[in-house]
């Protein structure tokens, strides 16, 4: 009964995504608040959040717009922050590549940190899942989070600047991302990737146009791949 | 957010349109266009480390030089980041990590005034 197992994978994904309610909620709220403080009207804020649908890129663009950077620089730096979703898309392709075209197009829109991280973790644990089951799981990861993201942005835009500064909402992003990273550090290769990325990011922070992020990300990925290859060689010899 | 002058409406909508198209294109290029064609092993080996490289690279400068303190390192935020990471590594529980990190941040901000 493939349909019923697909349905159960959908609901498993919804349950697995519940912790991210506490990420996407405050995050969406924060975007709404900051967009309003930057004098974006309600329409612009909501079109922004529903069409771009990428928190970190939205925050980057908002900050750059507020700093009155040239339009092209605003676009390039926000897309640079978002380059990682292209890598997520590539990482999901071996698992979802055989699905119908329209499903892949829809999945592309919903490819974000949470859906990618949850789905890949699930597919790696259960490599025997069928394509419809994988798709059901993928869409389950955003069934709760995406509407919540839109609603919280709206709430943030309506609340505006009434959220007290003492809540330190600016740090919601770092805490959320750190909490997502920690459980992913399963092997020495993952730890090496993260450490190299952190050191490179701090050293390369002075590079213009957010290039430091890209350099650090690539350095981390190369470190992880190197350590993994070395571990495989050792296992092969032993 | 430190800007004072209002953002130009034309610039804003240009940026929104470009990011909407660009973000979708970035996500669509592999899963939509590459589809089920096999990708080389060396590429897959690198892609496995995307999240654990890019996310820390994005967070590290925000932790060490937070915008809210004008880029000055801040004890409360550093401790909150360390707590989040430690609890995350220990419990493997995203929610527990977030709550303890936020708790540490609020407690220290209250204590340090």
CSV table of C-alpha atoms in Angstrom, one decimal:
chain,number,residue,atom,x,y,z
A,1,UNK,CA,0.0,0.0,0.0
A,2,UNK,CA,2.3,2.7,-1.3
A,3,UNK,CA,-0.3,5.6,-0.8
A,4,UNK,CA,-0.8,4.9,2.9
A,5,UNK,CA,3.0,4.6,3.6
A,6,UNK,CA,3.5,7.9,1.7
A,7,UNK,CA,0.8,9.4,3.9
A,8,UNK,CA,2.5,8.1,7.1
A,9,UNK,CA,5.9,9.5,5.9
A,10,UNK,CA,4.1,12.9,5.3
A,11,UNK,CA,2.9,13.0,8.9
A,12,UNK,CA,6.2,11.7,10.3
A,13,UNK,CA,7.8,14.7,8.5
A,14,UNK,CA,5.2,17.1,10.0
A,15,UNK,CA,6.1,15.7,13.5
A,16,UNK,CA,9.8,15.9,12.8
A,17,UNK,CA,9.5,19.5,11.7
A,18,UNK,CA,7.8,20.6,15.0
A,19,UNK,CA,11.1,21.8,16.7
A,20,UNK,CA,11.6,24.1,13.7
A,21,UNK,CA,8.3,25.9,14.5
A,22,UNK,CA,10.4,27.6,17.2
A,23,UNK,CA,12.9,28.6,14.5
A,24,UNK,CA,10.7,29.7,11.7
A,25,UNK,CA,8.2,31.4,14.0
A,26,UNK,CA,10.6,33.9,15.7
A,27,UNK,CA,12.5,34.2,12.4
A,28,UNK,CA,9.5,35.1,10.3
A,29,UNK,CA,8.3,37.5,13.1
A,30,UNK,CA,11.7,39.1,13.1
A,31,UNK,CA,11.7,39.6,9.3
A,32,UNK,CA,8.3,41.3,9.5
A,33,UNK,CA,9.4,43.6,12.3
A,34,UNK,CA,12.7,44.6,10.6
A,35,UNK,CA,11.0,45.1,7.2
A,36,UNK,CA,8.5,47.4,8.8
A,37,UNK,CA,11.3,49.3,10.6
A,38,UNK,CA,13.0,49.7,7.3
A,39,UNK,CA,9.8,51.3,6.0
A,40,UNK,CA,8.6,48.5,3.7
A,41,UNK,CA,4.8,48.5,3.4
A,42,UNK,CA,2.7,45.4,4.2
A,43,UNK,CA,2.4,44.4,0.5
A,44,UNK,CA,6.2,44.6,-0.2
A,45,UNK,CA,7.0,42.7,3.0
A,46,UNK,CA,4.6,39.9,2.2
A,47,UNK,CA,5.5,39.6,-1.5
A,48,UNK,CA,9.1,39.6,-0.5
A,49,UNK,CA,8.7,36.8,2.0
A,50,UNK,CA,6.4,34.6,-0.1
A,51,UNK,CA,8.3,34.9,-3.4
A,52,UNK,CA,11.9,34.8,-2.1
A,53,UNK,CA,11.1,32.3,0.7
A,54,UNK,CA,14.7,32.3,2.1
A,55,UNK,CA,15.2,33.8,5.6
A,56,UNK,CA,18.9,34.5,5.6
A,57,UNK,CA,18.8,36.0,2.0
A,58,UNK,CA,15.9,38.2,3.0
A,59,UNK,CA,17.7,39.5,6.0
A,60,UNK,CA,20.8,40.1,4.0
A,61,UNK,CA,18.9,42.0,1.3
A,62,UNK,CA,17.0,44.1,3.9
A,63,UNK,CA,20.2,45.1,5.6
A,64,UNK,CA,21.9,46.0,2.3
A,65,UNK,CA,18.9,47.9,1.2
A,66,UNK,CA,18.8,49.8,4.4
A,67,UNK,CA,22.5,50.6,4.0
A,68,UNK,CA,21.7,52.0,0.6
A,69,UNK,CA,24.1,49.8,-1.3
A,70,UNK,CA,23.8,49.7,-5.1
A,71,UNK,CA,20.9,47.6,-6.3
A,72,UNK,CA,23.2,45.1,-8.1
A,73,UNK,CA,25.3,44.6,-4.9
A,74,UNK,CA,22.1,44.0,-2.9
A,75,UNK,CA,21.0,41.3,-5.3
A,76,UNK,CA,24.4,39.6,-5.6
A,77,UNK,CA,25.0,39.5,-1.8
A,78,UNK,CA,21.6,38.1,-1.1
A,79,UNK,CA,21.9,35.5,-3.8
A,80,UNK,CA,25.4,34.6,-2.5
A,81,UNK,CA,23.9,33.9,0.9
A,82,UNK,CA,21.4,31.8,-0.9
A,83,UNK,CA,23.9,29.8,-3.0
A,84,UNK,CA,23.8,27.1,-0.3
A,85,UNK,CA,20.2,26.3,-1.4
A,86,UNK,CA,21.6,25.4,-4.9
A,87,UNK,CA,23.9,23.0,-3.0
A,88,UNK,CA,20.9,21.6,-1.0
A,89,UNK,CA,19.1,21.2,-4.3
A,90,UNK,CA,22.0,19.3,-5.7
A,91,UNK,CA,22.3,17.1,-2.6
A,92,UNK,CA,18.5,16.3,-2.8
A,93,UNK,CA,18.8,15.4,-6.5
A,94,UNK,CA,20.1,11.8,-6.1
A,95,UNK,CA,17.1,11.1,-3.8
A,96,UNK,CA,14.3,13.0,-5.6
A,97,UNK,CA,15.6,13.2,-9.2
A,98,UNK,CA,13.2,10.5,-10.5
A,99,UNK,CA,10.1,12.3,-9.3
A,100,UNK,CA,7.7,13.9,-11.8
A,101,UNK,CA,8.8,17.3,-13.1
A,102,UNK,CA,6.0,19.4,-11.5
A,103,UNK,CA,6.9,17.9,-8.1
A,104,UNK,CA,10.5,18.7,-8.5
A,105,UNK,CA,9.7,22.3,-9.5
A,106,UNK,CA,7.5,22.6,-6.4
A,107,UNK,CA,10.2,21.0,-4.2
A,108,UNK,CA,12.7,23.5,-5.6
A,109,UNK,CA,10.6,26.4,-4.2
A,110,UNK,CA,10.4,24.7,-0.8
A,111,UNK,CA,14.1,23.8,-0.6
A,112,UNK,CA,15.3,25.6,2.6
A,113,UNK,CA,17.6,24.7,5.5
A,114,UNK,CA,14.9,22.8,7.4
A,115,UNK,CA,13.4,20.8,4.6
A,116,UNK,CA,16.9,19.9,3.3
A,117,UNK,CA,18.3,18.9,6.7
A,118,UNK,CA,15.3,16.9,7.8
A,119,UNK,CA,14.8,15.1,4.4
A,120,UNK,CA,18.4,14.1,3.8
A,121,UNK,CA,18.7,12.8,7.4
A,122,UNK,CA,15.5,10.8,6.8
A,123,UNK,CA,16.6,9.4,3.4
A,124,UNK,CA,20.0,8.4,4.8
A,125,UNK,CA,18.4,6.5,7.7
A,126,UNK,CA,15.9,4.8,5.4
A,127,UNK,CA,17.5,4.4,1.9
A,128,UNK,CA,14.7,1.9,1.0
A,129,UNK,CA,12.0,4.6,0.7
A,130,UNK,CA,10.2,4.9,-2.6
A,131,UNK,CA,10.2,8.2,-4.6
A,132,UNK,CA,6.6,9.0,-3.6
A,133,UNK,CA,7.4,8.3,0.0
A,134,UNK,CA,10.5,10.6,-0.2
A,135,UNK,CA,8.4,13.4,-1.8
A,136,UNK,CA,5.7,12.9,0.8
A,137,UNK,CA,8.3,13.3,3.5
A,138,UNK,CA,9.8,16.3,1.8
A,139,UNK,CA,6.5,18.2,1.5
A,140,UNK,CA,5.6,17.2,5.1
A,141,UNK,CA,8.7,19.0,6.4
A,142,UNK,CA,7.3,22.3,5.0
A,143,UNK,CA,3.5,21.7,5.5
A,144,UNK,CA,3.6,23.3,8.9
A,145,UNK,CA,6.7,25.5,8.6
A,146,UNK,CA,5.9,27.4,5.4
A,147,UNK,CA,2.4,28.7,6.4
A,148,UNK,CA,3.8,29.6,9.8
A,149,UNK,CA,6.6,31.5,8.1
A,150,UNK,CA,4.1,33.6,6.1
A,151,UNK,CA,1.8,34.2,9.1
A,152,UNK,CA,4.6,35.2,11.5
A,153,UNK,CA,6.0,37.6,8.9
A,154,UNK,CA,2.6,39.1,8.7
A,155,UNK,CA,2.3,39.3,12.5
A,156,UNK,CA,5.8,40.9,12.7
A,157,UNK,CA,4.9,43.5,10.1
A,158,UNK,CA,1.7,44.3,12.0
A,159,UNK,CA,3.4,44.5,15.3
A,160,UNK,CA,6.2,46.6,13.9
A,161,UNK,CA,8.6,48.1,16.3
A,162,UNK,CA,6.5,47.2,19.4
A,163,UNK,CA,8.7,44.2,20.3
A,164,UNK,CA,11.1,45.2,23.1
A,165,UNK,CA,14.8,45.4,22.2
A,166,UNK,CA,15.6,43.4,25.4
A,167,UNK,CA,14.3,40.2,23.6
A,168,UNK,CA,17.5,40.4,21.6
A,169,UNK,CA,15.7,39.0,18.5
A,170,UNK,CA,18.8,39.7,16.5
A,171,UNK,CA,20.3,36.6,17.9
A,172,UNK,CA,17.5,34.3,17.0
A,173,UNK,CA,19.2,33.5,13.7
A,174,UNK,CA,22.6,32.5,15.1
A,175,UNK,CA,21.0,30.4,17.9
A,176,UNK,CA,18.7,28.7,15.4
A,177,UNK,CA,21.4,27.8,13.0
A,178,UNK,CA,23.8,26.6,15.7
A,179,UNK,CA,21.1,24.3,17.1
A,180,UNK,CA,20.6,22.9,13.6
A,181,UNK,CA,24.3,22.3,13.1
A,182,UNK,CA,25.1,20.5,16.3
A,183,UNK,CA,23.2,17.3,15.6
A,184,UNK,CA,24.7,17.2,12.1
A,185,UNK,CA,28.2,16.8,13.4
A,186,UNK,CA,28.1,13.0,13.2
A,187,UNK,CA,31.6,12.1,11.9
A,188,UNK,CA,35.1,13.6,12.1
A,189,UNK,CA,34.6,14.7,8.5
A,190,UNK,CA,31.5,16.8,9.5
A,191,UNK,CA,33.4,18.3,12.4
A,192,UNK,CA,36.4,19.1,10.2
A,193,UNK,CA,34.1,20.8,7.6
A,194,UNK,CA,32.5,22.9,10.3
A,195,UNK,CA,35.7,23.9,12.0
A,196,UNK,CA,37.5,24.9,8.7
A,197,UNK,CA,34.4,26.8,7.6
A,198,UNK,CA,34.3,28.7,10.9
A,199,UNK,CA,38.0,29.7,10.9
A,200,UNK,CA,37.9,30.6,7.2
A,201,UNK,CA,34.7,32.7,7.7
A,202,UNK,CA,36.3,34.7,10.5
A,203,UNK,CA,39.5,35.2,8.6
A,204,UNK,CA,37.7,36.1,5.3
A,205,UNK,CA,35.1,38.4,7.0
A,206,UNK,CA,36.7,41.4,5.4
A,207,UNK,CA,36.1,40.3,1.8
A,208,UNK,CA,33.5,42.4,0.0
A,209,UNK,CA,30.0,41.3,-1.2
A,210,UNK,CA,29.7,38.4,1.2
A,211,UNK,CA,32.4,36.5,-0.7
A,212,UNK,CA,33.8,35.4,2.7
A,213,UNK,CA,30.8,33.2,3.2
A,214,UNK,CA,31.3,31.4,-0.2
A,215,UNK,CA,35.0,31.0,0.3
A,216,UNK,CA,34.5,29.6,3.9
A,217,UNK,CA,31.7,27.3,2.7
A,218,UNK,CA,33.8,25.9,-0.1
A,219,UNK,CA,36.8,25.5,2.2
A,220,UNK,CA,34.7,23.6,4.7
A,221,UNK,CA,33.2,21.3,2.0
A,222,UNK,CA,36.6,20.5,0.7
A,223,UNK,CA,37.9,19.8,4.2
A,224,UNK,CA,35.0,17.4,4.9
A,225,UNK,CA,35.5,15.6,1.5
A,226,UNK,CA,39.2,15.2,2.2
A,227,UNK,CA,38.7,13.8,5.7
A,228,UNK,CA,36.0,11.4,4.4
A,229,UNK,CA,38.3,10.2,1.6
A,230,UNK,CA,41.2,9.7,4.0
A,231,UNK,CA,38.9,7.7,6.4
A,232,UNK,CA,37.8,5.5,3.5
A,233,UNK,CA,41.4,4.8,2.5
A,234,UNK,CA,42.3,3.8,6.0
A,235,UNK,CA,39.2,1.6,6.2
A,236,UNK,CA,40.2,0.0,2.9
A,237,UNK,CA,43.8,-0.7,4.1
A,238,UNK,CA,42.7,-2.1,7.5
B,1,UNK,CA,19.0,48.4,11.0
B,2,UNK,CA,20.7,51.8,11.0
B,3,UNK,CA,19.6,53.5,7.8
B,4,UNK,CA,17.6,56.7,8.0
B,5,UNK,CA,16.5,57.6,4.4
B,6,UNK,CA,13.6,55.6,3.0
B,7,UNK,CA,14.4,52.8,0.6
B,8,UNK,CA,13.5,53.8,-3.0
B,9,UNK,CA,10.4,52.0,-4.2
B,10,UNK,CA,11.8,51.2,-7.6
B,11,UNK,CA,15.0,49.7,-6.1
B,12,UNK,CA,12.9,47.7,-3.6
B,13,UNK,CA,10.7,46.1,-6.2
B,14,UNK,CA,13.7,45.4,-8.5
B,15,UNK,CA,15.5,43.7,-5.7
B,16,UNK,CA,12.4,41.6,-4.7
B,17,UNK,CA,11.8,40.6,-8.3
B,18,UNK,CA,15.4,39.7,-8.9
B,19,UNK,CA,15.6,37.7,-5.7
B,20,UNK,CA,12.4,35.9,-6.3
B,21,UNK,CA,13.6,34.7,-9.8
B,22,UNK,CA,17.2,34.2,-8.7
B,23,UNK,CA,16.3,32.2,-5.5
B,24,UNK,CA,14.0,29.9,-7.5
B,25,UNK,CA,16.6,29.4,-10.2
B,26,UNK,CA,19.3,28.5,-7.7
B,27,UNK,CA,17.0,25.9,-6.2
B,28,UNK,CA,15.7,24.6,-9.5
B,29,UNK,CA,19.0,24.2,-11.4
B,30,UNK,CA,19.9,20.8,-9.9
B,31,UNK,CA,16.7,19.2,-8.8
B,32,UNK,CA,14.7,20.4,-11.8
B,33,UNK,CA,17.2,20.3,-14.7
B,34,UNK,CA,19.8,17.8,-13.6
B,35,UNK,CA,17.0,15.4,-12.5
B,36,UNK,CA,17.9,11.8,-12.4
B,37,UNK,CA,21.2,12.1,-14.4
B,38,UNK,CA,24.0,10.7,-12.3
B,39,UNK,CA,26.4,13.2,-10.7
B,40,UNK,CA,30.1,12.4,-10.2
B,41,UNK,CA,31.3,10.9,-6.9
B,42,UNK,CA,33.6,13.7,-6.1
B,43,UNK,CA,30.8,16.2,-6.4
B,44,UNK,CA,28.5,14.1,-4.1
B,45,UNK,CA,31.3,13.7,-1.6
B,46,UNK,CA,31.6,17.6,-1.4
B,47,UNK,CA,27.8,18.1,-1.3
B,48,UNK,CA,27.5,15.9,1.8
B,49,UNK,CA,29.3,18.7,3.8
B,50,UNK,CA,27.3,21.7,2.4
B,51,UNK,CA,25.2,22.3,5.4
B,52,UNK,CA,27.9,21.7,8.0
B,53,UNK,CA,30.2,24.1,6.2
B,54,UNK,CA,27.9,26.9,5.0
B,55,UNK,CA,25.7,27.3,8.1
B,56,UNK,CA,28.7,27.6,10.5
B,57,UNK,CA,30.4,30.0,8.1
B,58,UNK,CA,27.3,32.2,8.1
B,59,UNK,CA,26.9,32.1,11.9
B,60,UNK,CA,30.5,32.6,13.0
B,61,UNK,CA,30.8,36.3,12.2
B,62,UNK,CA,27.4,37.0,13.7
B,63,UNK,CA,28.4,35.3,16.9
B,64,UNK,CA,31.9,37.0,17.2
B,65,UNK,CA,30.9,40.4,15.9
B,66,UNK,CA,27.1,40.9,16.5
B,67,UNK,CA,25.4,43.8,14.7
B,68,UNK,CA,23.3,44.6,17.8
B,69,UNK,CA,26.4,45.6,19.7
B,70,UNK,CA,27.9,47.5,16.8
B,71,UNK,CA,30.2,44.6,16.0
B,72,UNK,CA,31.8,44.4,19.4
B,73,UNK,CA,32.2,40.9,20.9
B,74,UNK,CA,29.5,40.4,23.5
B,75,UNK,CA,29.8,38.1,26.5
B,76,UNK,CA,26.1,37.2,26.7
B,77,UNK,CA,25.9,36.3,23.0
B,78,UNK,CA,29.2,34.3,23.0
B,79,UNK,CA,27.9,32.3,26.0
B,80,UNK,CA,24.5,31.8,24.4
B,81,UNK,CA,26.2,30.5,21.2
B,82,UNK,CA,28.4,28.1,23.3
B,83,UNK,CA,25.5,26.9,25.3
B,84,UNK,CA,23.4,26.2,22.2
B,85,UNK,CA,26.2,24.3,20.6
B,86,UNK,CA,27.0,22.3,23.7
B,87,UNK,CA,23.4,21.3,24.4
B,88,UNK,CA,22.9,20.5,20.7
B,89,UNK,CA,25.9,18.2,20.7
B,90,UNK,CA,24.9,16.6,23.9
B,91,UNK,CA,21.2,16.1,23.4
B,92,UNK,CA,21.0,16.1,19.6
B,93,UNK,CA,17.8,17.9,20.2
B,94,UNK,CA,17.3,21.1,18.2
B,95,UNK,CA,14.5,22.5,20.4
B,96,UNK,CA,16.5,21.9,23.7
B,97,UNK,CA,19.5,23.6,22.2
B,98,UNK,CA,17.5,26.7,21.1
B,99,UNK,CA,15.7,27.0,24.4
B,100,UNK,CA,18.9,26.7,26.5
B,101,UNK,CA,20.8,29.2,24.2
B,102,UNK,CA,18.0,31.7,24.4
B,103,UNK,CA,17.7,31.2,28.2
B,104,UNK,CA,21.4,31.8,28.6
B,105,UNK,CA,21.2,35.0,26.5
B,106,UNK,CA,18.3,36.4,28.4
B,107,UNK,CA,19.7,35.4,31.8
B,108,UNK,CA,23.1,37.0,31.1
B,109,UNK,CA,21.6,40.1,29.6
B,110,UNK,CA,19.5,40.5,32.7
B,111,UNK,CA,22.5,39.8,35.0
B,112,UNK,CA,25.0,42.0,33.1
B,113,UNK,CA,22.4,44.7,32.7
